[in-house]
Each structure stands twice: as C-alpha cells, then as structure tokens.
Amino acid sequence: SAFLNLRDAVTCISKSVRGRIAKRRMSNFVNAAENDRKFRRRYFHAMTCQKAWRRYYWRNFFLEQKRMRAVSEVEKMRLYRVEMNGRRKIRESRVVFRQVRPIQATMAKIRMFLWDKNRPDEQSSLAIKVYVPLTQET
C-alpha cells in the first residue's frame, strides 16, 4: 500500500537508505572507538614491554660494566704487583753487601749495591748507603 503511489515509495526507500547510512556511520563510530580502545590497550602493553626490556637491558649493561671494572681493577693490581716484584728483584739483585753494625754505639744498616739499576753487571758503579735509625737519615 505504501508503494502504490510513487511519492510514498520514494519516501519509504529514502527512509530505509538513511537508516542504513546512519547505522553504518554509527557502526563505524563504534568500531573506531573500539579500535581506539584496542590501540590504546596495545600501546600501553607495548610501552610496558619496552620499559621492562629497557630496564633489563640497562641493568645487565650496568652489571656487566661493573664486573668488567672489577676485573680490570684486579688485573691492574696484578700487573702492579708483578711490576713491583720485578723492581724488588732488580733492587735485591743489585745488593752486593748488607750488614748491620754498631758505629759509635749506634746501630747502623750498611748496604753496598750496584748503582746502575738498568744494567746490574760489572760495569756499574758501586754505591754505599748507611742508614742510622737514631737520626733516621741515610
């Protein structure tokens, strides 16, 4: 009956089309809002994962640097000890004579050694040091 006359048919069809367009717009709006919620949720979770990863990465980086610094300090100390032992051995290898003697009722430490520490051989000159503990002078 509504389709019997042309004017009512046009009105009925346009009403139906407008309803569908409005429904589609509303559905697009709801989908956009839902997608926005999903996007925000995904973005939040991605940021949380990134924070956790950065925290893990930089913490491990810091701990590795700390460990490497400790290893480096130990290695430096070991090299320093080796160098000091070498110097001590050279110093001791240069000593020719060592004795503690009383000189005018005062104990004195007498040490004779080769002067050139780079070449402890016959060509080096000989030095004598006398340490007097009472005056603490050499």
Short mmCIF file of N, CA and C in Angstrom, two decimals:
data_model
loop_
_atom_site.label_atom_id
_atom_site.label_comp_id
_atom_site.label_asym_id
_atom_site.label_seq_id
_atom_site.Cartn_x
_atom_site.Cartn_y
_atom_site.Cartn_z
N SER A 1 0.81 -1.19 0.00
CA SER A 1 0.00 0.00 0.00
C SER A 1 0.86 1.27 0.00
N ALA A 2 1.97 1.26 0.75
CA ALA A 2 2.83 2.44 0.74
C ALA A 2 3.54 2.58 -0.59
N PHE A 3 3.75 1.47 -1.27
CA PHE A 3 4.45 1.51 -2.55
C PHE A 3 3.52 1.78 -3.73
N LEU A 4 2.25 1.92 -3.46
CA LEU A 4 1.32 2.09 -4.55
C LEU A 4 1.48 3.44 -5.23
N ASN A 5 1.69 4.43 -4.49
CA ASN A 5 1.90 5.68 -5.20
C ASN A 5 3.40 6.01 -5.15
N LEU A 6 3.86 6.69 -6.10
CA LEU A 6 5.28 6.93 -6.33
C LEU A 6 5.92 7.76 -5.21
N ARG A 7 5.19 8.73 -4.73
CA ARG A 7 5.74 9.59 -3.71
C ARG A 7 6.00 8.83 -2.41
N ASP A 8 5.07 8.00 -2.02
CA ASP A 8 5.26 7.21 -0.81
C ASP A 8 6.40 6.21 -0.97
N ALA A 9 6.59 5.69 -2.18
CA ALA A 9 7.65 4.73 -2.44
C ALA A 9 9.03 5.41 -2.29
N VAL A 10 9.15 6.61 -2.83
CA VAL A 10 10.42 7.35 -2.74
C VAL A 10 10.72 7.65 -1.26
N THR A 11 9.71 8.07 -0.53
CA THR A 11 9.89 8.38 0.89
C THR A 11 10.30 7.14 1.66
N CYS A 12 9.68 6.04 1.39
CA CYS A 12 9.99 4.78 2.09
C CYS A 12 11.41 4.31 1.78
N ILE A 13 11.79 4.40 0.51
CA ILE A 13 13.14 3.96 0.11
C ILE A 13 14.19 4.89 0.71
N SER A 14 13.96 6.21 0.64
CA SER A 14 14.95 7.15 1.19
C SER A 14 15.08 6.99 2.70
N LYS A 15 13.95 6.70 3.36
CA LYS A 15 13.99 6.47 4.81
C LYS A 15 14.83 5.23 5.12
N SER A 16 14.66 4.20 4.36
CA SER A 16 15.40 2.97 4.56
C SER A 16 16.90 3.19 4.31
N VAL A 17 17.21 3.93 3.24
CA VAL A 17 18.61 4.20 2.90
C VAL A 17 19.25 5.06 3.99
N ARG A 18 18.54 6.12 4.45
CA ARG A 18 19.07 6.98 5.52
C ARG A 18 19.32 6.16 6.79
N GLY A 19 18.43 5.23 7.10
CA GLY A 19 18.58 4.37 8.27
C GLY A 19 19.84 3.51 8.16
N ARG A 20 20.02 2.95 6.97
CA ARG A 20 21.22 2.13 6.77
C ARG A 20 22.50 2.96 6.85
N ILE A 21 22.45 4.16 6.24
CA ILE A 21 23.63 5.04 6.30
C ILE A 21 23.92 5.42 7.75
N ALA A 22 22.89 5.74 8.50
CA ALA A 22 23.08 6.13 9.91
C ALA A 22 23.61 4.93 10.71
N LYS A 23 23.03 3.74 10.42
CA LYS A 23 23.51 2.54 11.12
C LYS A 23 24.98 2.27 10.80
N ARG A 24 25.34 2.45 9.51
CA ARG A 24 26.73 2.23 9.11
C ARG A 24 27.66 3.25 9.76
N ARG A 25 27.22 4.54 9.80
CA ARG A 25 28.03 5.56 10.47
C ARG A 25 28.21 5.25 11.95
N MET A 26 27.11 4.86 12.57
CA MET A 26 27.18 4.51 13.99
C MET A 26 28.09 3.31 14.21
N SER A 27 27.95 2.33 13.34
CA SER A 27 28.81 1.15 13.45
C SER A 27 30.27 1.52 13.22
N ASN A 28 30.54 2.42 12.24
CA ASN A 28 31.92 2.89 12.02
C ASN A 28 32.44 3.64 13.25
N PHE A 29 31.59 4.46 13.85
CA PHE A 29 31.97 5.22 15.04
C PHE A 29 32.28 4.27 16.20
N VAL A 30 31.39 3.28 16.39
CA VAL A 30 31.62 2.30 17.47
C VAL A 30 32.88 1.50 17.20
N ASN A 31 33.09 1.08 15.96
CA ASN A 31 34.31 0.35 15.60
C ASN A 31 35.56 1.20 15.81
N ALA A 32 35.45 2.48 15.44
CA ALA A 32 36.60 3.38 15.63
C ALA A 32 36.90 3.53 17.12
N ALA A 33 35.85 3.67 17.93
CA ALA A 33 36.07 3.79 19.38
C ALA A 33 36.66 2.49 19.93
N GLU A 34 36.13 1.36 19.47
CA GLU A 34 36.65 0.06 19.91
C GLU A 34 38.10 -0.12 19.46
N ASN A 35 38.36 0.26 18.20
CA ASN A 35 39.74 0.18 17.71
C ASN A 35 40.66 1.11 18.49
N ASP A 36 40.11 2.29 18.84
CA ASP A 36 40.90 3.22 19.63
C ASP A 36 41.21 2.63 21.00
N ARG A 37 40.23 2.00 21.62
CA ARG A 37 40.45 1.33 22.90
C ARG A 37 41.48 0.22 22.75
N LYS A 38 41.33 -0.58 21.67
CA LYS A 38 42.30 -1.65 21.41
C LYS A 38 43.69 -1.07 21.17
N PHE A 39 43.72 0.03 20.38
CA PHE A 39 45.00 0.66 20.10
C PHE A 39 45.65 1.15 21.39
N ARG A 40 44.86 1.83 22.23
CA ARG A 40 45.41 2.33 23.49
C ARG A 40 45.88 1.19 24.38
N ARG A 41 45.11 0.11 24.41
CA ARG A 41 45.50 -1.05 25.21
C ARG A 41 46.79 -1.67 24.66
N ARG A 42 46.85 -1.84 23.34
CA ARG A 42 48.05 -2.39 22.72
C ARG A 42 49.26 -1.47 22.94
N TYR A 43 49.02 -0.16 22.80
CA TYR A 43 50.09 0.80 23.01
C TYR A 43 50.58 0.74 24.45
N PHE A 44 49.67 0.66 25.42
CA PHE A 44 50.04 0.56 26.82
C PHE A 44 50.86 -0.70 27.07
N HIS A 45 50.40 -1.83 26.50
CA HIS A 45 51.15 -3.08 26.70
C HIS A 45 52.51 -3.02 26.01
N ALA A 46 52.58 -2.41 24.84
CA ALA A 46 53.86 -2.28 24.15
C ALA A 46 54.82 -1.40 24.97
N MET A 47 54.29 -0.31 25.53
CA MET A 47 55.13 0.56 26.36
C MET A 47 55.61 -0.19 27.61
N THR A 48 54.75 -0.99 28.19
CA THR A 48 55.13 -1.78 29.37
C THR A 48 56.24 -2.76 29.01
N CYS A 49 56.09 -3.43 27.86
CA CYS A 49 57.13 -4.37 27.42
C CYS A 49 58.44 -3.63 27.15
N GLN A 50 58.35 -2.46 26.51
CA GLN A 50 59.56 -1.69 26.24
C GLN A 50 60.25 -1.25 27.53
N LYS A 51 59.45 -0.82 28.51
CA LYS A 51 60.03 -0.42 29.80
C LYS A 51 60.74 -1.60 30.45
N ALA A 52 60.08 -2.75 30.44
CA ALA A 52 60.69 -3.93 31.05
C ALA A 52 61.98 -4.31 30.32
N TRP A 53 61.95 -4.25 28.98
CA TRP A 53 63.13 -4.59 28.20
C TRP A 53 64.27 -3.60 28.48
N ARG A 54 63.95 -2.30 28.48
CA ARG A 54 64.99 -1.30 28.74
C ARG A 54 65.57 -1.49 30.14
N ARG A 55 64.72 -1.72 31.11
CA ARG A 55 65.19 -1.93 32.48
C ARG A 55 66.13 -3.14 32.53
N TYR A 56 65.71 -4.25 31.88
CA TYR A 56 66.52 -5.46 31.84
C TYR A 56 67.85 -5.19 31.14
N TYR A 57 67.78 -4.54 29.96
CA TYR A 57 68.98 -4.30 29.16
C TYR A 57 69.96 -3.42 29.92
N TRP A 58 69.53 -2.27 30.43
CA TRP A 58 70.45 -1.34 31.09
C TRP A 58 70.94 -1.88 32.42
N ARG A 59 70.11 -2.64 33.13
CA ARG A 59 70.58 -3.25 34.37
C ARG A 59 71.71 -4.24 34.07
N ASN A 60 71.49 -5.09 33.06
CA ASN A 60 72.54 -6.04 32.68
C ASN A 60 73.79 -5.32 32.16
N PHE A 61 73.59 -4.24 31.40
CA PHE A 61 74.71 -3.45 30.90
C PHE A 61 75.50 -2.89 32.07
N PHE A 62 74.79 -2.32 33.07
CA PHE A 62 75.45 -1.75 34.24
C PHE A 62 76.20 -2.83 35.01
N LEU A 63 75.56 -3.98 35.22
CA LEU A 63 76.22 -5.05 35.97
C LEU A 63 77.44 -5.58 35.22
N GLU A 64 77.34 -5.66 33.90
CA GLU A 64 78.48 -6.11 33.09
C GLU A 64 79.63 -5.11 33.18
N GLN A 65 79.30 -3.81 33.10
CA GLN A 65 80.33 -2.78 33.24
C GLN A 65 80.98 -2.83 34.61
N LYS A 66 80.16 -3.05 35.63
CA LYS A 66 80.67 -3.13 37.00
C LYS A 66 81.60 -4.34 37.14
N ARG A 67 81.20 -5.47 36.55
CA ARG A 67 82.02 -6.67 36.60
C ARG A 67 83.33 -6.47 35.83
N MET A 68 83.23 -5.84 34.66
CA MET A 68 84.42 -5.59 33.86
C MET A 68 85.37 -4.63 34.59
N ARG A 69 84.79 -3.62 35.27
CA ARG A 69 85.62 -2.68 36.03
C ARG A 69 86.33 -3.42 37.16
N ALA A 70 85.61 -4.33 37.83
CA ALA A 70 86.22 -5.10 38.92
C ALA A 70 87.34 -5.99 38.36
N VAL A 71 87.07 -6.64 37.23
CA VAL A 71 88.09 -7.48 36.60
C VAL A 71 89.28 -6.62 36.20
N SER A 72 88.99 -5.43 35.66
CA SER A 72 90.06 -4.52 35.25
C SER A 72 90.89 -4.08 36.45
N GLU A 73 90.21 -3.77 37.57
CA GLU A 73 90.94 -3.36 38.77
C GLU A 73 91.82 -4.50 39.28
N VAL A 74 91.29 -5.72 39.26
CA VAL A 74 92.06 -6.88 39.70
C VAL A 74 93.27 -7.08 38.78
N GLU A 75 93.04 -6.93 37.48
CA GLU A 75 94.13 -7.10 36.52
C GLU A 75 95.19 -6.00 36.70
N LYS A 76 94.73 -4.76 36.92
CA LYS A 76 95.69 -3.67 37.16
C LYS A 76 96.52 -3.96 38.41
N MET A 77 95.83 -4.42 39.46
CA MET A 77 96.54 -4.72 40.71
C MET A 77 97.54 -5.85 40.50
N ARG A 78 97.14 -6.87 39.73
CA ARG A 78 98.06 -7.97 39.46
C ARG A 78 99.28 -7.49 38.68
N LEU A 79 99.06 -6.66 37.66
CA LEU A 79 100.17 -6.12 36.88
C LEU A 79 101.07 -5.23 37.75
N TYR A 80 100.45 -4.44 38.63
CA TYR A 80 101.23 -3.60 39.54
C TYR A 80 102.10 -4.45 40.45
N ARG A 81 101.52 -5.53 40.99
CA ARG A 81 102.30 -6.42 41.86
C ARG A 81 103.45 -7.08 41.10
N VAL A 82 103.17 -7.52 39.86
CA VAL A 82 104.23 -8.12 39.04
C VAL A 82 105.35 -7.11 38.82
N GLU A 83 104.96 -5.87 38.49
CA GLU A 83 105.98 -4.83 38.26
C GLU A 83 106.77 -4.54 39.54
N MET A 84 106.07 -4.44 40.67
CA MET A 84 106.75 -4.18 41.94
C MET A 84 107.68 -5.34 42.33
N ASN A 85 107.22 -6.58 42.09
CA ASN A 85 108.08 -7.74 42.36
C ASN A 85 109.32 -7.70 41.47
N GLY A 86 109.14 -7.32 40.21
CA GLY A 86 110.28 -7.20 39.30
C GLY A 86 111.25 -6.14 39.78
N ARG A 87 110.72 -5.00 40.20
CA ARG A 87 111.59 -3.94 40.70
C ARG A 87 112.32 -4.39 41.96
N ARG A 88 111.60 -5.07 42.85
CA ARG A 88 112.22 -5.56 44.08
C ARG A 88 113.33 -6.56 43.76
N LYS A 89 113.06 -7.45 42.81
CA LYS A 89 114.08 -8.43 42.44
C LYS A 89 115.31 -7.75 41.85
N ILE A 90 115.08 -6.73 41.02
CA ILE A 90 116.22 -5.99 40.45
C ILE A 90 116.98 -5.30 41.57
N ARG A 91 116.23 -4.65 42.49
CA ARG A 91 116.87 -3.95 43.61
C ARG A 91 117.68 -4.92 44.47
N GLU A 92 117.08 -6.10 44.72
CA GLU A 92 117.79 -7.09 45.54
C GLU A 92 118.96 -7.71 44.79
N SER A 93 118.85 -7.83 43.48
CA SER A 93 119.97 -8.41 42.71
C SER A 93 121.14 -7.44 42.64
N ARG A 94 120.88 -6.14 42.84
CA ARG A 94 121.96 -5.16 42.81
C ARG A 94 122.75 -5.12 44.12
N VAL A 95 122.13 -5.63 45.21
CA VAL A 95 122.80 -5.56 46.51
C VAL A 95 124.01 -6.50 46.52
N VAL A 96 125.17 -5.94 46.88
CA VAL A 96 126.40 -6.71 46.94
C VAL A 96 126.71 -7.08 48.39
N PHE A 97 126.45 -6.14 49.30
CA PHE A 97 126.80 -6.33 50.70
C PHE A 97 125.72 -5.68 51.56
N ARG A 98 125.30 -6.41 52.60
CA ARG A 98 124.31 -5.88 53.53
C ARG A 98 124.71 -6.33 54.93
N GLN A 99 124.78 -5.36 55.83
CA GLN A 99 125.18 -5.71 57.20
C GLN A 99 124.67 -4.63 58.16
N VAL A 100 124.37 -5.06 59.39
CA VAL A 100 124.00 -4.13 60.45
C VAL A 100 125.17 -4.12 61.43
N ARG A 101 125.76 -2.92 61.67
CA ARG A 101 126.94 -2.81 62.52
C ARG A 101 126.75 -1.67 63.51
N PRO A 102 127.36 -1.82 64.65
CA PRO A 102 127.36 -0.68 65.58
C PRO A 102 128.46 0.31 65.19
N ILE A 103 128.10 1.56 65.04
CA ILE A 103 129.07 2.62 64.74
C ILE A 103 128.91 3.67 65.84
N GLN A 104 129.94 3.82 66.66
CA GLN A 104 129.96 4.74 67.80
C GLN A 104 128.72 4.53 68.68
N ALA A 105 128.52 3.31 69.09
CA ALA A 105 127.45 2.89 69.98
C ALA A 105 126.06 3.10 69.39
N THR A 106 125.95 3.25 68.06
CA THR A 106 124.66 3.39 67.38
C THR A 106 124.60 2.33 66.30
N MET A 107 123.49 1.62 66.26
CA MET A 107 123.33 0.59 65.22
C MET A 107 123.11 1.28 63.87
N ALA A 108 123.82 0.81 62.86
CA ALA A 108 123.69 1.37 61.52
C ALA A 108 123.52 0.24 60.52
N LYS A 109 122.70 0.47 59.52
CA LYS A 109 122.46 -0.53 58.47
C LYS A 109 123.28 -0.11 57.25
N ILE A 110 124.26 -0.94 56.90
CA ILE A 110 125.16 -0.64 55.79
C ILE A 110 124.76 -1.51 54.60
N ARG A 111 124.66 -0.85 53.45
CA ARG A 111 124.27 -1.58 52.25
C ARG A 111 125.12 -1.08 51.10
N MET A 112 125.73 -2.01 50.38
CA MET A 112 126.50 -1.67 49.18
C MET A 112 125.77 -2.30 48.00
N PHE A 113 125.59 -1.49 46.95
CA PHE A 113 124.84 -2.01 45.80
C PHE A 113 125.36 -1.39 44.52
N LEU A 114 125.03 -2.06 43.42
CA LEU A 114 125.40 -1.55 42.10
C LEU A 114 124.48 -0.39 41.77
N TRP A 115 125.05 0.70 41.27
CA TRP A 115 124.29 1.93 41.09
C TRP A 115 123.36 1.88 39.88
N ASP A 116 123.82 1.38 38.75
CA ASP A 116 123.00 1.38 37.53
C ASP A 116 121.98 0.26 37.61
N LYS A 117 120.71 0.62 37.84
CA LYS A 117 119.70 -0.42 38.02
C LYS A 117 119.28 -1.07 36.69
N ASN A 118 119.57 -0.41 35.58
CA ASN A 118 119.22 -0.98 34.29
C ASN A 118 120.20 -2.07 33.86
N ARG A 119 121.47 -1.96 34.31
CA ARG A 119 122.47 -2.95 33.95
C ARG A 119 123.21 -3.40 35.21
N PRO A 120 122.65 -4.34 35.94
CA PRO A 120 123.37 -4.80 37.14
C PRO A 120 124.50 -5.77 36.77
N ASP A 121 125.59 -5.24 36.26
CA ASP A 121 126.72 -6.07 35.88
C ASP A 121 128.03 -5.43 36.37
N GLU A 122 129.18 -5.89 35.87
CA GLU A 122 130.47 -5.42 36.35
C GLU A 122 130.75 -3.96 35.99
N GLN A 123 130.15 -3.46 34.96
CA GLN A 123 130.46 -2.10 34.50
C GLN A 123 129.76 -1.04 35.35
N SER A 124 128.80 -1.43 36.18
CA SER A 124 128.08 -0.47 37.01
C SER A 124 128.97 0.01 38.14
N SER A 125 128.69 1.22 38.60
CA SER A 125 129.45 1.75 39.73
C SER A 125 128.85 1.24 41.03
N LEU A 126 129.60 1.34 42.10
CA LEU A 126 129.20 0.81 43.39
C LEU A 126 128.81 1.97 44.30
N ALA A 127 127.68 1.83 45.03
CA ALA A 127 127.24 2.87 45.95
C ALA A 127 127.11 2.25 47.34
N ILE A 128 127.36 3.08 48.32
CA ILE A 128 127.24 2.64 49.71
C ILE A 128 126.23 3.54 50.40
N LYS A 129 125.24 2.92 51.08
CA LYS A 129 124.26 3.68 51.85
C LYS A 129 124.34 3.19 53.29
N VAL A 130 124.37 4.14 54.21
CA VAL A 130 124.37 3.81 55.62
C VAL A 130 123.14 4.47 56.22
N TYR A 131 122.29 3.66 56.81
CA TYR A 131 121.07 4.18 57.43
C TYR A 131 121.25 4.14 58.93
N VAL A 132 121.05 5.28 59.58
CA VAL A 132 121.17 5.38 61.03
C VAL A 132 119.76 5.57 61.59
N PRO A 133 119.22 4.53 62.28
CA PRO A 133 117.85 4.64 62.78
C PRO A 133 117.65 5.74 63.82
N LEU A 134 118.69 6.04 64.58
CA LEU A 134 118.54 7.04 65.63
C LEU A 134 118.22 8.41 65.04
N THR A 135 118.90 8.79 63.99
CA THR A 135 118.64 10.09 63.35
C THR A 135 117.69 9.94 62.15
N GLN A 136 117.42 8.74 61.74
CA GLN A 136 116.58 8.39 60.60
C GLN A 136 117.08 9.08 59.32
N GLU A 137 118.37 9.06 59.13
CA GLU A 137 118.99 9.64 57.94
C GLU A 137 119.79 8.58 57.21
N THR A 138 119.91 8.75 55.91
CA THR A 138 120.71 7.84 55.11
C THR A 138 121.95 8.55 54.65
#
